[in-house]
PDB file of C-alpha atoms in Angstrom:
ATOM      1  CA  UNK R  10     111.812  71.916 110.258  1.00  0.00           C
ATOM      2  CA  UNK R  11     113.438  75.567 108.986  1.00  0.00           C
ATOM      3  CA  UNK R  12     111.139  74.709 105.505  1.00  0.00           C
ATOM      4  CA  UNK R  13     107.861  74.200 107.232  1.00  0.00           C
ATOM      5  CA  UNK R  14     108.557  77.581 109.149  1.00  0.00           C
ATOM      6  CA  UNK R  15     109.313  79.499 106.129  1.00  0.00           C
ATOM      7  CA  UNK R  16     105.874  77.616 104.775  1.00  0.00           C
ATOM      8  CA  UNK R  17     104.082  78.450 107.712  1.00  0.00           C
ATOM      9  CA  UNK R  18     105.448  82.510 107.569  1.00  0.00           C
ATOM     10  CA  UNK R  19     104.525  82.582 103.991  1.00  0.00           C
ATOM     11  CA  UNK R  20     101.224  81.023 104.030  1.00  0.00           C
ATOM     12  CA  UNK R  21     100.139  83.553 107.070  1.00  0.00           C
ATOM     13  CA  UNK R  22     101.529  86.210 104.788  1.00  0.00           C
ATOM     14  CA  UNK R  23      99.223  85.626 102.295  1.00  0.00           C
ATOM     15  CA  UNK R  24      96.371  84.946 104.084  1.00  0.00           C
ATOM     16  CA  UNK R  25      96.971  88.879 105.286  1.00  0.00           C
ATOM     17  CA  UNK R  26      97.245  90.165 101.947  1.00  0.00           C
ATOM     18  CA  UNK R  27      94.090  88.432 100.615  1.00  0.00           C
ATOM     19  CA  UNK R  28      92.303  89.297 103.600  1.00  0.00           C
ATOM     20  CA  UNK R  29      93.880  92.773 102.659  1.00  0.00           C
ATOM     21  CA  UNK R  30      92.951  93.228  99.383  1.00  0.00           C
ATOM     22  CA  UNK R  31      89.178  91.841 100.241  1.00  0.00           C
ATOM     23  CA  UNK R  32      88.738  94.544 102.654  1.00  0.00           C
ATOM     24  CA  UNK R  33      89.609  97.621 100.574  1.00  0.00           C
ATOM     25  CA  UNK R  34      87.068  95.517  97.885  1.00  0.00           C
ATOM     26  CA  UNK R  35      84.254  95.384 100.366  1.00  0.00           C
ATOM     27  CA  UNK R  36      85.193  98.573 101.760  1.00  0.00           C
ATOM     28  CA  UNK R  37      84.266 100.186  98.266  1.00  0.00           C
ATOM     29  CA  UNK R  38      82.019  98.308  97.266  1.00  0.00           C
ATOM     30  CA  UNK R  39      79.997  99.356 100.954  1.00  0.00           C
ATOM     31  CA  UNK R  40      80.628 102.863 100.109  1.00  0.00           C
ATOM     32  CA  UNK R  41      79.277 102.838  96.690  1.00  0.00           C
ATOM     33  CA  UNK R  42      75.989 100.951  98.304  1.00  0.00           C
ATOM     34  CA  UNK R  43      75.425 103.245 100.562  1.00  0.00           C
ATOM     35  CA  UNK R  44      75.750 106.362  98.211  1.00  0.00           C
ATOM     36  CA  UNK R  45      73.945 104.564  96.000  1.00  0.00           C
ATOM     37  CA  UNK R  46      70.943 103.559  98.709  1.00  0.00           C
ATOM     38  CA  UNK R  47      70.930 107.349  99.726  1.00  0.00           C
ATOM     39  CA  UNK R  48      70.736 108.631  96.514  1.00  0.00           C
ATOM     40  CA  UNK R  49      67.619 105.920  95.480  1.00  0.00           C
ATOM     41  CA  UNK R  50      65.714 107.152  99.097  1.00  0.00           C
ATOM     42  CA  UNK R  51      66.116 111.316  97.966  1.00  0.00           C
ATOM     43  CA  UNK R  52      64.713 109.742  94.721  1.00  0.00           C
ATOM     44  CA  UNK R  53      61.924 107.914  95.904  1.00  0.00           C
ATOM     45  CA  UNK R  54      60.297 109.813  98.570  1.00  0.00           C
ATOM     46  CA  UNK R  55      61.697 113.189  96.852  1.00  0.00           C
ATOM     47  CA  UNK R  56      63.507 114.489  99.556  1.00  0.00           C
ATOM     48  CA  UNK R  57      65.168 117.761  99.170  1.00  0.00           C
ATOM     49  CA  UNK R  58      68.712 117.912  99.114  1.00  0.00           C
ATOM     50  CA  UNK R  59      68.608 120.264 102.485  1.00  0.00           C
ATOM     51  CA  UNK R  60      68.194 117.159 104.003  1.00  0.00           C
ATOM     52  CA  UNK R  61      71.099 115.285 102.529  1.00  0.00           C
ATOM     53  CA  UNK R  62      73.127 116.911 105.991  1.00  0.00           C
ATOM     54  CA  UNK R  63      70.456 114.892 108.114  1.00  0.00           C
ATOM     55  CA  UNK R  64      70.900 111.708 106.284  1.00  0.00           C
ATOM     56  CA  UNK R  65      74.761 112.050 106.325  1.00  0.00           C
ATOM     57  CA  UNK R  66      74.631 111.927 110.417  1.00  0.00           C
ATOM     58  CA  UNK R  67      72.519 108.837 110.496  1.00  0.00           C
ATOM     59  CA  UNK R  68      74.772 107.211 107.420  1.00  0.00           C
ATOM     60  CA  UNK R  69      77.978 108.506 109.020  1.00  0.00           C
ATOM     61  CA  UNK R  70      79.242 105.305 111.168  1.00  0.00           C
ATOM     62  CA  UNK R  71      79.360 103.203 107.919  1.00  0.00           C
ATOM     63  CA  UNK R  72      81.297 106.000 106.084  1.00  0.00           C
ATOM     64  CA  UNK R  73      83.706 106.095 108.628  1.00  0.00           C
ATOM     65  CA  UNK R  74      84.038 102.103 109.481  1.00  0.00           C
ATOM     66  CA  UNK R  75      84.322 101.484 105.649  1.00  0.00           C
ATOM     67  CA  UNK R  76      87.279 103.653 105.263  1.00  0.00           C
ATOM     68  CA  UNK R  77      88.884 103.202 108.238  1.00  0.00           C
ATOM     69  CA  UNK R  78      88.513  99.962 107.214  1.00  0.00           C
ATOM     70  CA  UNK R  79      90.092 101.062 103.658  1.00  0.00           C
ATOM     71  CA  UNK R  80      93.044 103.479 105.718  1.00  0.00           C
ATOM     72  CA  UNK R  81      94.283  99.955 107.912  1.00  0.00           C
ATOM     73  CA  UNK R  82      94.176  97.410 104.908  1.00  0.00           C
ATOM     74  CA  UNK R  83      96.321  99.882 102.898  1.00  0.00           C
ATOM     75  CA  UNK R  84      98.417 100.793 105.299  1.00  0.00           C
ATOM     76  CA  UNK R  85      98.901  96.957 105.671  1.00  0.00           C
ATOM     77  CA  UNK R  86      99.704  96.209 102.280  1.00  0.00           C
ATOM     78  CA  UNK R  87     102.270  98.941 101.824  1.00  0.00           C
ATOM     79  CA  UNK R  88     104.091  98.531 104.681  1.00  0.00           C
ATOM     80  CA  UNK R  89     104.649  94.646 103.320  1.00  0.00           C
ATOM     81  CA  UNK R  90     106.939  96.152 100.472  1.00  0.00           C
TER      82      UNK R  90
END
């Protein structure tokens, strides 16, 4: 009974950390997209970089939900040390 606890605790444990560590990967891995996605629209329609402000407000919410997203799932894994 006290084994299949400990087996229980441990497997949830690492299901968190995985789940962890794939969020700060897809975190970046949005970030870089996006940057990268910007960066290709400036260069196809040859936008001036005046207008890089404008395109941050609209690109904004997924720059802030990818690191927040980044800020809780380290937070998470150092707080398991």
């Amino acid at each position: 009974m006290f084994y299949e606890r400990v087996d229980f605790i441990v497997s949830q444990s690492t299901k968190g950390v995985s789940s962890a560590i794939s969020a700060i990967f897809f975190g970046i891995i949005s970030l870089i997209g996006v940057a990268v996605f910007i960066l290709w629209l400036f260069m196809l329609f040859k936008i001036p970089a005046c207008w890089s402000f404008t395109a941050l407000i609209f690109v904004y919410p997924v720059f802030s939900a990818s690191i927040r997203t980044l800020k809780s799932s380290y937070e998470f894994l150092r707080d398991l040390k």
